[in-house]
XYZ file of C-alpha atoms in Angstrom:
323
model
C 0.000 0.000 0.000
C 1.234 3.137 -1.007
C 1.719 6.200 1.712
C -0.915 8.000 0.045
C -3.062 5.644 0.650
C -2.291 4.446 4.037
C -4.117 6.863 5.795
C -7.284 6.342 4.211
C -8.372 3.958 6.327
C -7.269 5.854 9.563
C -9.081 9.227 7.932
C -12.606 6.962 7.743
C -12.224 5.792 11.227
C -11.910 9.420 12.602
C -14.802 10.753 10.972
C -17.112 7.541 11.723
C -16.124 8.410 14.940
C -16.701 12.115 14.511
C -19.986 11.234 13.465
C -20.858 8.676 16.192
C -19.894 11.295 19.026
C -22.090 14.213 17.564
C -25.300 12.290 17.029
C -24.803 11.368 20.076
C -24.483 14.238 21.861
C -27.432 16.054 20.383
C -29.911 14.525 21.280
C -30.879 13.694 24.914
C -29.594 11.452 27.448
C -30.809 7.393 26.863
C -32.302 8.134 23.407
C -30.702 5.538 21.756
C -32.409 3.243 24.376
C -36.038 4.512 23.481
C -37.012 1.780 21.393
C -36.088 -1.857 21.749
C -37.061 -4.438 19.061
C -40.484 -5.218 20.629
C -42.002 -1.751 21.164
C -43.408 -0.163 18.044
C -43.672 3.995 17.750
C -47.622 4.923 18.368
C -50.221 4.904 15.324
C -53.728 5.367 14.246
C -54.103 1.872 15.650
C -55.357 1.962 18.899
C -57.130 5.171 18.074
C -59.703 3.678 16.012
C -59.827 0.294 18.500
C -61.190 2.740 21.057
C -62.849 5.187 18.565
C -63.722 3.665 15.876
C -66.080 6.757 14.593
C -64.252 9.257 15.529
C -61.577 10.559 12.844
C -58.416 11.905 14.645
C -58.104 16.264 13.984
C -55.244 17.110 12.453
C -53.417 18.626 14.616
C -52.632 14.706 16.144
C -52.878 13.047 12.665
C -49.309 15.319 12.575
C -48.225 13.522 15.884
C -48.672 9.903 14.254
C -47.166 9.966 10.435
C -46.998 6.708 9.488
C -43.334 5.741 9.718
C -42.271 8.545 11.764
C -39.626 8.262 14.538
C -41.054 9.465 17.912
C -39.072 12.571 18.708
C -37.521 14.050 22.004
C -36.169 17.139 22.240
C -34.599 19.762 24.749
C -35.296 22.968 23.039
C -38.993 23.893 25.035
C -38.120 27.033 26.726
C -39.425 29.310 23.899
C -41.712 32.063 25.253
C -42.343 33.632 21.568
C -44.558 30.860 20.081
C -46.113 29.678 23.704
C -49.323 29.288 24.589
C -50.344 27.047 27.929
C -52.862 26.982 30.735
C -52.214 28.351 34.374
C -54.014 25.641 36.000
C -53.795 26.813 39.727
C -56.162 29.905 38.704
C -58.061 28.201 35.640
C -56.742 30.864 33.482
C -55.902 30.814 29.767
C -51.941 32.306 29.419
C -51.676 33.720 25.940
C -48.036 34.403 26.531
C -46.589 35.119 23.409
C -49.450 38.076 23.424
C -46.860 39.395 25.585
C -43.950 39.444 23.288
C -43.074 42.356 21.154
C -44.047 40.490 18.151
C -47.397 40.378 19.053
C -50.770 41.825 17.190
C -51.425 45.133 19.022
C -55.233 44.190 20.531
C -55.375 41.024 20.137
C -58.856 38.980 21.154
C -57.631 36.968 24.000
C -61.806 36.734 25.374
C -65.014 37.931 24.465
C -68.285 38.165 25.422
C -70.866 35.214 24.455
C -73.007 37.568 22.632
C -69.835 39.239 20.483
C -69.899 35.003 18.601
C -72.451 36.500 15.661
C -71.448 37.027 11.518
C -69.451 40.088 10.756
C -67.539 39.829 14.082
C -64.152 40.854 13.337
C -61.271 39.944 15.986
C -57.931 40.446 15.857
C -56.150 37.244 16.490
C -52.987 35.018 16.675
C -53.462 30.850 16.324
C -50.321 30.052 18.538
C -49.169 26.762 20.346
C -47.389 25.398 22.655
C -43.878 25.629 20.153
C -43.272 22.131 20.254
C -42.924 19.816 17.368
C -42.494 16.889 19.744
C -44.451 13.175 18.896
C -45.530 10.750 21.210
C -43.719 7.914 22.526
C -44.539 4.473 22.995
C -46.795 3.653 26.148
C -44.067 1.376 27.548
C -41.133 3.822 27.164
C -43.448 6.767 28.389
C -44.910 4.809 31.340
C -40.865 4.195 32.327
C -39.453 7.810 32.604
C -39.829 9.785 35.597
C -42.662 11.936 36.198
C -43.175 13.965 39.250
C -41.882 17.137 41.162
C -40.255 14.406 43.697
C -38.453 12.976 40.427
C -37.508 16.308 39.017
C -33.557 15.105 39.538
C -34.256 12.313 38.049
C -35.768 13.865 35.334
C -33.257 16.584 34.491
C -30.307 13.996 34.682
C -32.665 11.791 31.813
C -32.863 14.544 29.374
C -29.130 15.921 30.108
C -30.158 19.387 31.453
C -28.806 21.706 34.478
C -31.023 22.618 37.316
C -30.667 26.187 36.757
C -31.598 26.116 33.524
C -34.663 27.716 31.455
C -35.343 24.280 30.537
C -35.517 22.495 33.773
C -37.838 25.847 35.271
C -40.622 24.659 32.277
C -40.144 21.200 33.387
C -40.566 22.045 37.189
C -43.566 24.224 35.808
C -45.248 22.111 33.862
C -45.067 19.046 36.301
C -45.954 21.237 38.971
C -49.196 22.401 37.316
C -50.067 18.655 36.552
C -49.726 18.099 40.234
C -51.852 21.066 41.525
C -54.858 20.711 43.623
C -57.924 20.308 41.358
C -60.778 23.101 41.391
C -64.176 22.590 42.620
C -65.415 20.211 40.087
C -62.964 19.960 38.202
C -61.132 16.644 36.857
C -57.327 16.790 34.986
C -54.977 14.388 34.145
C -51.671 14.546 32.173
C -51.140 11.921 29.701
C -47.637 10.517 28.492
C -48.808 8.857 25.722
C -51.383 8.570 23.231
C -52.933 5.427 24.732
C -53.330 7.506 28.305
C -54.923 10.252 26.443
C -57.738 8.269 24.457
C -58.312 6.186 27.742
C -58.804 9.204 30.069
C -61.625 10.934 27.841
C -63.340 7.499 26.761
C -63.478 6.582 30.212
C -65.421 10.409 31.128
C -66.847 10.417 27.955
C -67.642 7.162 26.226
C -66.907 6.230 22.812
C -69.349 8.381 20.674
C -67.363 11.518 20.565
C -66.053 13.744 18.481
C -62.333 15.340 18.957
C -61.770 18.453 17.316
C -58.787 21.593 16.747
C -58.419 24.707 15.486
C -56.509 25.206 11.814
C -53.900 26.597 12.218
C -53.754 30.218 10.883
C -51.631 33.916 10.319
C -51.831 36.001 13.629
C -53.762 39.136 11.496
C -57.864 40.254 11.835
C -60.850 37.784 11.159
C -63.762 37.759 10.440
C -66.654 35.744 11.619
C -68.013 34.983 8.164
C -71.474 32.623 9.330
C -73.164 31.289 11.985
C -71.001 29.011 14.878
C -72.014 25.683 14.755
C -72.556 23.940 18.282
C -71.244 20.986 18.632
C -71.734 18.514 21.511
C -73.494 19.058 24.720
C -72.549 21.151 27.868
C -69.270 18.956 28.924
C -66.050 18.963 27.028
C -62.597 17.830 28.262
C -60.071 20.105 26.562
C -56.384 18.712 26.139
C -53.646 21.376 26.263
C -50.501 20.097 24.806
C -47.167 21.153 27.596
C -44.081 22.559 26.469
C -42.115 18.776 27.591
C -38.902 16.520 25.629
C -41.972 14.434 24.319
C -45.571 15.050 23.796
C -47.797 15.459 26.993
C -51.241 16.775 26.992
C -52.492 18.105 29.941
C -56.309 17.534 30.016
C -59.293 18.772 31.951
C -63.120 17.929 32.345
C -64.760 21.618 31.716
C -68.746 21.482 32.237
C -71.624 24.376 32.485
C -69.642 25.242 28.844
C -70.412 25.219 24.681
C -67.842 24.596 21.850
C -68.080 25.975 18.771
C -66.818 25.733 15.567
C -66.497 29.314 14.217
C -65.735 29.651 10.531
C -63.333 33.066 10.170
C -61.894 34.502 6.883
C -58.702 36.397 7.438
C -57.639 39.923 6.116
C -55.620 37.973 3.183
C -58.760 35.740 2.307
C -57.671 33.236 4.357
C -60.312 30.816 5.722
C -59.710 29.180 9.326
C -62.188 26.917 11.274
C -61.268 27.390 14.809
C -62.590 25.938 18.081
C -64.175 28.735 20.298
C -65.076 27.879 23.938
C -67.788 29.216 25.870
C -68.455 29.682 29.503
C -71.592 29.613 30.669
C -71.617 30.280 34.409
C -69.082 32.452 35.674
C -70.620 33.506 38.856
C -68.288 31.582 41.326
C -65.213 32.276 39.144
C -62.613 34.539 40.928
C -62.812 37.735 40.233
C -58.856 38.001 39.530
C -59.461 35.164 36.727
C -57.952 37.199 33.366
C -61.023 37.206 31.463
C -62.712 39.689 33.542
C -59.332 41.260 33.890
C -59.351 41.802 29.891
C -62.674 42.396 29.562
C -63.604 44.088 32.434
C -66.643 42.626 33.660
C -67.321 41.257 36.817
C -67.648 37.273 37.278
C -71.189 36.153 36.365
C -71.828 36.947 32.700
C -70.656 34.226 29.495
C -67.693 35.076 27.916
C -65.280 32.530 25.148
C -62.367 32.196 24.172
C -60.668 30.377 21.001
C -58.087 27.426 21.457
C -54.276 26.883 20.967
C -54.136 25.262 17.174
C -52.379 22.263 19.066
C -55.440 21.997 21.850
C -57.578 18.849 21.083
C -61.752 19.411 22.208
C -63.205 16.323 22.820
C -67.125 16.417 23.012
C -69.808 13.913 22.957
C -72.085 14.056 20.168
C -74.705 11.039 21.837
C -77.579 13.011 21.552
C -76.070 15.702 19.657
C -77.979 18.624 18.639
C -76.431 21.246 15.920
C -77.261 24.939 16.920
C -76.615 28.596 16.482
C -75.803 30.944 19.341
């Protein structure tokens, strides 16, 4: 073998091994131990063995490509494209409405009686930021947790205690562990198998799961008449800025969704999910709504959903109507 071509050999080896140490080292910790031989990445499957009427929205039909490697990922401290749920005060946190980038006046509530044709709103479709999918059941079911984990849990996904990362983690866990409301019913689910077995167990099999298309922050108008769909119970599922998809999910009642058809400045058409509330009366009155709309607690007011927020409703029953 020539000199020249001696090192060939001992070039390869150094950039296989180049290779090796960077994918390694960008994603997080035990990745590579996700999925043994016998667990298979989620699908439609199970969906339509527990629902087997109910068409998945789209905003989860993205979560379950056919073929598509679960991902994981680290980056979930992004306040700009955030949009979660303060659960200890039941209030809705549109907190990219308090970036700079954000539509001047944006609709964050209304009033029940403002959901009519030729309503126009200013408004910005965000989510939680994440592109994360779910993971298996197994592998979910097998990571840590819970605020008594959180070590656990940082030292899993690779990241420092002081970091943004690990304060959304602590966050997010923490508002998964809070004490429920009066009446109220939540539950975080890992997996996609948890999250179809929580609302089929509160509310059966003959539902119907919708989301809201996702659209250009910019001013809408209501173009016809909401369509009601379902009766007065609903369990919306808020998806958590987390390494891997986690929705957290709660049992809303005294409440109507509605699917409101909106045509944008740019002739844009969006159907979004709009949720009323019905009975406000024993609401705090420091709850944001009344803070942005200022009213008192008592009278209806709505408010559209996250594009990533699944609506599950039951349709037994189901009457179509008009506010």
């Amino acid at each position: 073998m020539s000199p020249a071509n001696s090192g060939v050999p001992l070039l390869l080896f150094f950039l296989t091994l180049s290779l090796h140490t960077i994918l390694c080292t960008a994603v997080p910790k035990k990745v590579s131990n996700f999925f043994p031989g016998d667990i298979s990445p989620p699908t439609e499957m199970y969906w339509y063995s527990r629902l087997p009427n109910t068409p998945p929205p789209k905003a989860l039909r993205d979560l379950l490509q056919p073929g598509r490697y679960p991902s994981v990922t680290r980056e979930i401290a992004n306040d700009d494209k955030y949009v979660g749920v303060d659960q200890r005060r039941y209030t809705i946190l549109y907190k990219s409405i308090q970036q700079k980038n954000a539509l001047p006046n944006s609709t964050l509530f209304y009033l029940y009686n403002d959901l009519h044709p030729g309503k126009k709103m200013k408004l910005q479709f965000a989510n939680s930021g994440t592109k994360v999918t779910f993971l298996p059941r197994q592998v979910a079911e097998s990571i840590p947790f819970s605020s008594d984990q959180l070590s656990e849990i940082l030292e899993y996904f690779s990241l420092q205690v002081n970091s943004k990362e690990a304060q959304v983690i602590i966050d997010e866990v923490g508002s998964c562990e809070s004490p429920n409301m009066e009446g109220e019913e939540k539950y975080c689910a890992t997996s996609l198998e948890s999250l179809i077995d929580f609302n089929v167990e509160r509310l059966g099999q003959n539902v119907e799961v919708l989301s809201t298309d996702p659209g250009e922050k910019q001013e809408y108008t209501v173009s016809e008449k909401a369509k009601m769909t379902g009766d007065h119970k609903a369990t919306a599922c808020h998806k958590m800025r987390y390494p891997y998809a986690v929705y957290y999910c709660h049992v809303i009642e005294d409440t109507e969704v509605y699917m409101v058809p909106l045509v944008g400045a740019d002739g844009t058409k969006v159907e979004a999910v709009t949720v009323c509330h019905l009975n406000t009366s024993a609401w705090s009155p420091e709850h944001m709504a009344f803070q942005v709309l200022k009213i008192k607690p008592g009278p209806a007011f709505c408010h559209f959903l996250a594009s990533d927020t699944l609506i599950w409703v039951p349709t037994k029953d189901q009457d179509m109507m008009t506010p």
